[in-house]
XYZ file of N, CA and C in Angstrom:
609
model
N -5.375 47.393 203.841
C -6.201 47.686 202.673
C -7.680 47.437 202.975
N -7.972 46.301 203.618
C -9.356 45.984 203.947
C -9.949 47.033 204.877
N -9.158 47.474 205.879
C -9.637 48.499 206.806
C -9.915 49.804 206.071
N -9.065 50.144 205.100
C -9.271 51.377 204.340
C -10.542 51.286 203.508
N -10.769 50.141 202.873
C -11.982 49.952 202.081
C -13.235 50.007 202.961
N -13.169 49.395 204.148
C -14.293 49.434 205.071
C -14.546 50.863 205.539
N -13.474 51.610 205.766
C -13.614 53.006 206.166
C -14.366 53.800 205.107
N -13.997 53.612 203.839
C -14.663 54.326 202.749
C -16.123 53.890 202.623
N -16.360 52.597 202.787
C -17.730 52.079 202.715
C -18.599 52.664 203.820
N -18.096 52.633 205.063
C -18.866 53.154 206.188
C -19.105 54.651 206.051
N -18.088 55.355 205.588
C -18.238 56.790 205.402
C -19.349 57.082 204.398
N -19.351 56.335 203.287
C -20.404 56.518 202.290
C -21.765 56.140 202.821
N -21.841 55.028 203.570
C -23.116 54.572 204.123
C -23.682 55.582 205.114
N -22.839 56.066 206.011
C -23.294 57.032 207.014
C -23.773 58.307 206.343
N -23.076 58.746 205.309
C -23.482 59.977 204.633
C -24.783 59.802 203.864
N -25.017 58.607 203.326
C -26.285 58.335 202.646
C -27.429 58.316 203.658
N -27.206 57.670 204.815
C -28.261 57.525 205.817
C -28.545 58.816 206.574
N -27.509 59.609 206.808
C -27.650 60.747 207.719
C -27.286 62.097 207.112
N -26.567 62.092 206.020
C -26.038 63.351 205.505
C -24.719 63.713 206.163
N -24.571 63.319 207.436
C -23.335 63.566 208.199
C -22.821 64.984 207.993
N -23.705 65.945 208.161
C -23.310 67.336 207.973
C -22.503 67.841 209.164
N -21.381 68.448 208.895
C -20.577 69.080 209.946
C -20.741 70.593 209.844
N -21.085 71.211 210.947
C -21.243 72.664 210.980
C -20.278 73.203 212.025
N -19.407 74.093 211.597
C -18.350 74.613 212.473
C -18.677 76.051 212.861
N -18.958 76.275 214.137
C -19.247 77.599 214.665
C -18.261 77.899 215.793
N -17.512 78.968 215.649
C -16.610 79.352 216.734
C -15.231 78.757 216.618
N -15.070 77.735 215.798
C -13.724 77.199 215.549
C -13.738 76.458 214.226
N -12.676 76.580 213.439
C -12.606 75.858 212.174
C -12.065 74.449 212.408
N -12.276 73.533 211.464
C -11.580 72.248 211.556
C -10.081 72.486 211.438
N -9.336 72.004 212.395
C -7.902 72.315 212.452
C -7.157 71.137 213.039
N -6.005 70.837 212.467
C -5.202 69.699 212.929
C -4.377 70.094 214.147
N -5.063 70.310 215.258
C -4.425 70.558 216.540
C -4.993 69.551 217.529
N -4.295 69.327 218.629
C -4.786 68.326 219.578
C -6.022 68.862 220.294
N -7.099 68.067 220.217
C -8.377 68.496 220.768
C -9.051 67.368 221.545
N -9.913 67.774 222.466
C -10.891 66.875 223.065
C -12.257 67.377 222.605
N -12.911 66.598 221.748
C -14.278 66.905 221.346
C -15.214 66.245 222.364
N -16.139 67.006 222.926
C -17.088 66.419 223.884
C -18.510 66.726 223.427
N -19.341 65.678 223.437
C -20.655 65.778 222.796
C -21.744 65.096 223.606
N -22.996 65.393 223.251
C -24.148 64.677 223.824
C -24.146 63.237 223.332
N -24.862 62.369 224.049
C -24.788 60.930 223.752
C -26.175 60.312 223.839
N -26.749 59.944 222.667
C -28.088 59.358 222.654
C -28.173 58.049 221.890
N -27.061 57.597 221.295
C -27.104 56.401 220.475
C -25.716 55.792 220.369
N -25.647 54.465 220.175
C -24.356 53.838 219.874
C -23.787 54.380 218.569
N -24.653 54.910 217.713
C -24.199 55.448 216.434
C -23.528 56.810 216.578
N -23.556 57.420 217.771
C -22.902 58.714 217.971
C -21.433 58.645 217.571
N -20.768 57.585 217.969
C -19.349 57.393 217.662
C -19.120 57.470 216.164
N -19.948 56.760 215.401
C -19.793 56.705 213.951
C -20.131 58.057 213.325
N -21.168 58.698 213.845
C -21.632 59.959 213.274
C -20.584 61.055 213.398
N -20.030 61.221 214.576
C -19.070 62.302 214.772
C -17.771 62.008 214.024
N -17.397 60.728 213.919
C -16.226 60.327 213.132
C -16.434 60.690 211.673
N -17.620 60.396 211.134
C -17.900 60.661 209.727
C -17.996 62.152 209.437
N -18.371 62.952 210.434
C -18.524 64.393 210.230
C -17.185 65.115 210.159
N -16.144 64.525 210.717
C -14.840 65.168 210.705
C -14.212 65.092 209.313
N -13.443 66.113 208.913
C -12.698 66.022 207.659
C -11.673 64.883 207.728
N -11.273 64.399 206.561
C -10.363 63.255 206.484
C -9.099 63.462 207.289
N -8.521 64.667 207.207
C -7.247 64.917 207.905
C -7.404 64.903 209.418
N -8.625 65.145 209.906
C -8.853 65.095 211.351
C -9.251 63.692 211.803
N -9.953 62.946 210.951
C -10.307 61.570 211.323
C -9.074 60.732 211.617
N -7.999 60.973 210.884
C -6.800 60.148 211.038
C -6.064 60.404 212.343
N -6.356 61.534 213.006
C -5.646 61.852 214.245
C -6.588 61.925 215.443
N -7.858 61.542 215.232
C -8.869 61.663 216.284
C -9.438 60.297 216.617
N -9.419 59.958 217.908
C -9.849 58.627 218.344
C -11.106 58.729 219.215
N -12.182 58.068 218.817
C -13.393 58.078 219.645
C -13.295 57.095 220.809
N -14.026 57.385 221.868
C -14.119 56.481 223.009
C -15.233 55.471 222.731
N -14.979 54.200 223.038
C -15.967 53.156 222.793
C -16.105 52.273 224.023
N -17.341 51.955 224.383
C -17.592 51.054 225.515
C -17.160 49.638 225.127
N -16.216 49.098 225.853
C -15.638 47.806 225.485
C -16.677 46.690 225.496
N -17.584 46.699 226.471
C -18.561 45.610 226.576
C -19.495 45.557 225.375
N -19.786 46.719 224.759
C -20.658 46.735 223.591
C -19.884 46.520 222.299
N -18.781 47.241 222.134
C -18.085 47.246 220.849
C -17.154 46.057 220.639
N -16.988 45.204 221.638
C -16.220 43.967 221.422
C -17.113 42.735 221.561
N -18.422 42.952 221.532
C -19.360 41.840 221.723
C -19.279 40.832 220.580
N -18.941 41.298 219.384
C -18.759 40.399 218.245
C -17.397 40.700 217.614
N -16.792 39.722 216.940
C -15.506 39.971 216.275
C -15.581 41.101 215.249
N -16.732 41.235 214.560
C -16.864 42.284 213.560
C -16.846 43.671 214.205
N -17.618 43.847 215.272
C -17.610 45.138 215.967
C -16.204 45.476 216.462
N -15.537 44.495 217.023
C -14.199 44.739 217.550
C -13.237 45.111 216.431
N -13.357 44.442 215.303
C -12.467 44.740 214.177
C -12.708 46.165 213.678
N -13.974 46.553 213.539
C -14.285 47.896 213.056
C -13.744 48.967 214.001
N -14.013 48.796 215.299
C -13.587 49.838 216.243
C -12.069 49.889 216.376
N -11.417 48.747 216.192
C -9.963 48.719 216.318
C -9.279 49.190 215.036
N -9.685 48.632 213.891
C -8.968 48.862 212.649
C -9.481 50.058 211.852
N -10.759 50.366 211.962
C -11.327 51.461 211.179
C -11.368 52.756 211.985
N -11.950 52.703 213.200
C -12.097 53.916 214.003
C -10.894 54.192 214.909
N -10.024 53.195 215.096
C -8.893 53.340 216.024
C -9.396 53.819 217.388
N -10.477 53.203 217.850
C -11.151 53.652 219.072
C -10.341 53.326 220.319
N -10.652 54.043 221.374
C -10.088 53.798 222.695
C -11.161 53.102 223.513
N -10.894 51.901 223.972
C -11.887 51.166 224.748
C -11.890 51.616 226.205
N -13.093 51.787 226.720
C -13.282 52.019 228.150
C -14.031 50.811 228.693
N -13.444 50.171 229.679
C -14.008 48.936 230.235
C -14.911 49.288 231.408
N -16.217 49.381 231.135
C -17.158 49.774 232.190
C -17.299 48.695 233.255
N -16.979 47.461 232.925
C -17.094 46.362 233.889
C -16.008 46.418 234.949
N -14.928 47.149 234.678
C -13.803 47.188 235.614
C -13.680 48.528 236.321
N -14.717 49.356 236.202
C -14.691 50.621 236.930
C -14.573 50.335 238.420
N -13.641 50.970 239.063
C -13.361 50.698 240.471
C -12.089 49.884 240.635
N -11.780 49.045 239.631
C -10.553 48.272 239.676
C -9.383 49.045 239.091
N -9.673 49.936 238.151
C -8.627 50.753 237.549
C -9.209 52.107 237.197
N -8.344 53.070 236.947
C -8.789 54.402 236.570
C -9.380 54.339 235.166
N -10.685 54.612 235.004
C -11.295 54.529 233.674
C -10.712 55.533 232.685
N -10.037 56.567 233.206
C -9.440 57.563 232.320
C -8.070 57.152 231.790
N -7.516 56.081 232.318
C -6.140 55.711 231.959
C -5.926 55.571 230.450
N -6.798 54.850 229.706
C -6.562 54.755 228.258
C -6.706 56.095 227.537
N -7.563 56.996 228.047
C -7.712 58.317 227.447
C -6.457 59.148 227.691
N -5.929 59.057 228.917
C -4.704 59.780 229.263
C -3.546 59.303 228.397
N -3.447 58.000 228.196
C -2.375 57.454 227.353
C -2.488 57.993 225.923
N -3.713 58.054 225.393
C -3.911 58.554 224.032
C -3.530 60.026 223.924
N -3.926 60.825 224.906
C -3.587 62.249 224.877
C -2.088 62.461 225.036
N -1.456 61.663 225.874
C -0.003 61.779 226.037
C 0.737 61.450 224.749
N 0.145 60.582 223.939
C 0.788 60.210 222.678
C 0.499 61.219 221.563
N -0.318 62.232 221.864
C -0.571 63.290 220.892
C -1.869 63.177 220.124
N -2.674 62.160 220.415
C -3.948 61.995 219.718
C -4.976 63.010 220.202
N -5.933 63.323 219.331
C -7.168 63.976 219.752
C -8.177 62.882 220.091
N -9.164 63.211 220.918
C -10.145 62.203 221.305
C -11.558 62.776 221.249
N -12.525 61.873 221.148
C -13.953 62.214 221.201
C -14.535 61.533 222.423
N -15.144 62.305 223.330
C -15.737 61.704 224.516
C -17.188 62.151 224.677
N -17.910 61.376 225.461
C -19.314 61.664 225.777
C -19.409 61.777 227.297
N -19.342 63.005 227.832
C -19.187 63.190 229.285
C -20.361 62.720 230.134
N -21.511 62.422 229.519
C -22.612 61.865 230.295
C -22.266 60.474 230.826
N -21.373 59.776 230.131
C -20.941 58.457 230.572
C -21.800 57.327 230.048
N -23.048 57.611 229.747
C -23.967 56.614 229.199
C -24.991 57.336 228.347
N -25.706 56.588 227.524
C -26.688 57.228 226.647
C -27.846 57.816 227.440
N -28.311 58.977 226.985
C -29.496 59.580 227.560
C -30.635 59.529 226.560
N -31.864 59.731 227.032
C -33.021 59.658 226.146
C -33.908 60.893 226.269
N -33.450 61.874 227.031
C -34.177 63.134 227.157
C -33.677 64.109 226.094
N -34.363 65.263 226.003
C -33.970 66.264 225.017
C -32.623 66.883 225.342
N -32.286 66.932 226.624
C -31.024 67.537 227.037
C -30.103 66.476 227.622
N -28.787 66.689 227.542
C -27.846 65.723 228.117
C -28.022 65.594 229.620
N -27.679 64.437 230.131
C -27.627 64.240 231.571
C -26.452 65.052 232.136
N -26.416 65.254 233.466
C -25.260 65.946 234.052
C -23.951 65.270 233.651
N -22.947 66.081 233.365
C -21.655 65.548 232.956
C -20.915 64.959 234.143
N -20.236 63.855 233.901
C -19.410 63.235 234.930
C -18.026 63.870 234.957
N -17.222 63.482 235.926
C -15.991 64.207 236.243
C -14.873 64.038 235.222
N -14.971 63.063 234.309
C -13.860 62.756 233.412
C -13.354 63.944 232.616
N -14.263 64.731 232.047
C -13.841 65.877 231.238
C -13.063 66.879 232.077
N -13.521 67.114 233.286
C -12.827 68.039 234.194
C -11.422 67.529 234.505
N -11.316 66.246 234.806
C -10.011 65.689 235.148
C -9.039 65.753 233.971
N -9.539 65.506 232.771
C -8.677 65.605 231.587
C -8.266 67.051 231.324
N -9.199 67.991 231.535
C -8.867 69.403 231.349
C -7.784 69.846 232.331
N -7.806 69.295 233.533
C -6.765 69.601 234.515
C -5.410 69.044 234.093
N -5.409 67.800 233.624
C -4.157 67.124 233.278
C -3.550 67.639 231.975
N -4.402 68.124 231.067
C -3.927 68.531 229.743
C -4.441 69.939 229.424
N -3.917 70.949 230.109
C -4.440 72.310 229.940
C -4.213 72.898 228.544
N -3.275 72.328 227.769
C -2.986 72.867 226.441
C -3.797 72.200 225.328
N -4.570 71.180 225.682
C -5.426 70.526 224.693
C -6.717 71.335 224.545
N -7.114 71.604 223.315
C -8.283 72.447 223.043
C -9.570 71.647 223.279
N -10.494 72.211 224.048
C -11.764 71.554 224.388
C -12.869 72.096 223.496
N -13.413 71.240 222.633
C -14.397 71.678 221.641
C -15.738 70.992 221.898
N -16.790 71.766 222.225
C -18.121 71.163 222.416
C -18.752 70.812 221.070
N -19.621 69.798 221.083
C -20.313 69.390 219.853
C -21.717 68.916 220.193
N -22.647 69.213 219.301
C -24.024 68.742 219.455
C -24.355 67.832 218.280
N -24.716 66.582 218.572
C -25.112 65.612 217.552
C -26.629 65.624 217.488
N -27.173 65.944 216.318
C -28.617 66.132 216.185
C -29.252 65.011 215.379
N -30.319 64.420 215.930
C -31.194 63.469 215.228
C -30.671 62.036 215.151
N -29.452 61.762 215.594
C -28.892 60.428 215.359
C -29.688 59.335 216.073
N -30.327 59.668 217.208
C -31.095 58.652 217.932
C -32.289 58.168 217.127
N -32.736 58.976 216.134
C -33.856 58.578 215.286
C -33.407 57.673 214.142
N -32.105 57.689 213.832
C -31.565 56.801 212.801
C -31.515 55.366 213.297
N -31.067 55.211 214.545
C -30.944 53.871 215.121
C -31.555 53.876 216.516
N -32.889 53.836 216.621
C -33.540 53.845 217.937
C -33.124 52.626 218.750
N -33.198 52.750 220.061
C -32.823 51.638 220.938
C -33.660 50.402 220.619
N -32.965 49.280 220.468
C -33.623 48.022 220.203
C -33.812 47.708 218.733
N -33.534 48.688 217.858
C -33.696 48.466 216.421
C -32.371 48.021 215.808
N -32.458 47.247 214.744
C -31.247 46.777 214.073
C -31.130 47.318 212.651
N -32.208 47.874 212.119
C -32.185 48.422 210.765
C -32.236 49.947 210.858
N -31.189 50.648 210.364
C -31.193 52.108 210.448
C -32.224 52.735 209.526
N -32.713 53.896 209.930
C -33.713 54.640 209.164
C -33.045 55.911 208.638
N -33.128 56.192 207.322
C -32.501 57.416 206.803
C -33.133 58.673 207.394
N -32.328 59.468 208.082
C -32.775 60.715 208.695
C -31.626 61.716 208.541
N -31.935 62.953 208.163
C -30.896 63.967 208.032
C -30.356 64.343 209.413
N -29.060 64.211 209.595
C -28.418 64.483 210.881
C -27.292 65.493 210.686
N -26.853 66.055 211.791
C -25.735 66.992 211.720
C -24.948 66.954 213.021
N -23.702 67.406 212.928
C -22.872 67.620 214.109
C -22.439 69.079 214.078
N -22.778 69.810 215.127
C -22.403 71.217 215.222
C -21.263 71.351 216.236
N -20.162 71.909 215.781
C -18.992 72.114 216.634
C -18.941 73.576 217.059
N -18.757 73.815 218.355
C -18.812 75.168 218.874
C -17.458 75.751 219.224
N -17.504 76.933 219.809
C -16.282 77.614 220.226
C -15.630 76.856 221.376
N -14.314 76.738 221.371
C -13.624 76.037 222.462
C -13.864 76.710 223.810
N -13.828 75.908 224.852
C -13.849 76.431 226.217
C -12.550 76.001 226.898
N -12.300 76.533 228.068
C -11.139 76.103 228.840
C -11.467 76.139 230.320
N -10.743 75.346 231.076
C -10.888 75.343 232.523
C -10.258 76.608 233.073
N -11.067 77.417 233.747
C -10.557 78.672 234.304
C -9.785 78.419 235.600
N -8.843 79.285 235.871
C -8.052 79.154 237.097
C -8.970 79.236 238.320
N -8.883 78.237 239.184
C -9.671 78.214 240.400
C -11.102 77.728 240.221
N -11.493 77.398 239.004
C -12.872 76.952 238.753
C -13.080 75.554 239.327
N -14.143 75.368 240.082
C -14.355 74.039 240.674
C -15.004 73.090 239.673
N -14.998 71.825 240.030
C -15.421 70.773 239.104
C -16.851 70.947 238.629
N -17.796 71.141 239.549
C -19.196 71.208 239.160
C -19.467 72.422 238.279
N -18.866 73.559 238.614
C -19.079 74.761 237.812
C -18.567 74.562 236.390
N -17.401 73.936 236.265
C -16.849 73.695 234.930
C -17.727 72.729 234.134
N -18.148 71.627 234.772
C -18.946 70.629 234.072
C -20.304 71.188 233.657
N -20.897 72.000 234.507
C -22.175 72.628 234.145
C -21.985 73.593 232.973
N -20.875 74.308 232.963
C -20.595 75.248 231.871
C -20.322 74.490 230.568
N -19.601 73.382 230.666
C -19.332 72.564 229.481
C -20.630 71.992 228.917
N -21.487 71.509 229.795
C -22.783 70.968 229.357
C -23.622 72.054 228.693
N -23.617 73.257 229.277
C -24.374 74.372 228.699
C -23.843 74.742 227.318
N -22.521 74.630 227.125
C -21.925 74.930 225.813
C -22.397 73.942 224.758
N -22.581 72.677 225.148
C -23.093 71.668 224.221
C -24.560 71.948 223.895
N -25.366 72.202 224.919
C -26.803 72.423 224.725
C -27.046 73.668 223.846
N -26.225 74.711 224.025
C -26.404 75.945 223.262
C -26.275 75.713 221.755
N -25.525 74.692 221.365
C -25.329 74.420 219.937
C -26.582 73.824 219.296
N -27.478 73.310 220.103
C -28.717 72.726 219.589
C -29.559 73.760 218.856
N -29.459 75.009 219.266
C -30.317 76.065 218.723
C -29.701 76.759 217.539
N -28.480 76.436 217.164
C -27.803 77.133 216.059
C -28.268 76.583 214.721
């Protein structure tokens, strides 16, 4: 009950601060297994894209969260675990285990996921080059729909180093799905996926 109340509170707060507008171009919101991949400029990206999804999709879609940041306090950990049902990625243990393992487990169980293929926040107008994770997941799960998304303005709501959010109108634009083509190499696919995200900025 407490998690449900917190979910409603956060949803209302995010919509007041940002508008949390969802714009669907090329694909409708649909309860099918998907990997949403988006640009990454703020810790609030996770919250923004979660709030932009319709209720029926939020319940089946799990965002990726950096474990070192989102478990730093008991409150953050509780929110990401109980409200967002996030998948933790342990950046401190990269090299000791496959960082994709928790994502693979979630996809095998039928969940949709939200990932940020840059791997870390960027501060330029365009996303940094995408890392290999999206390509590897597309190889392992060819039937999962890959949906690009562009998160606009969220970095201005919570600039780096600030603790008080600033009300700014934001939006998430979801584009037409892409797929890994037969014989397509990793770099070509990742560059094409990144271009699909950037193209949504102009819509």
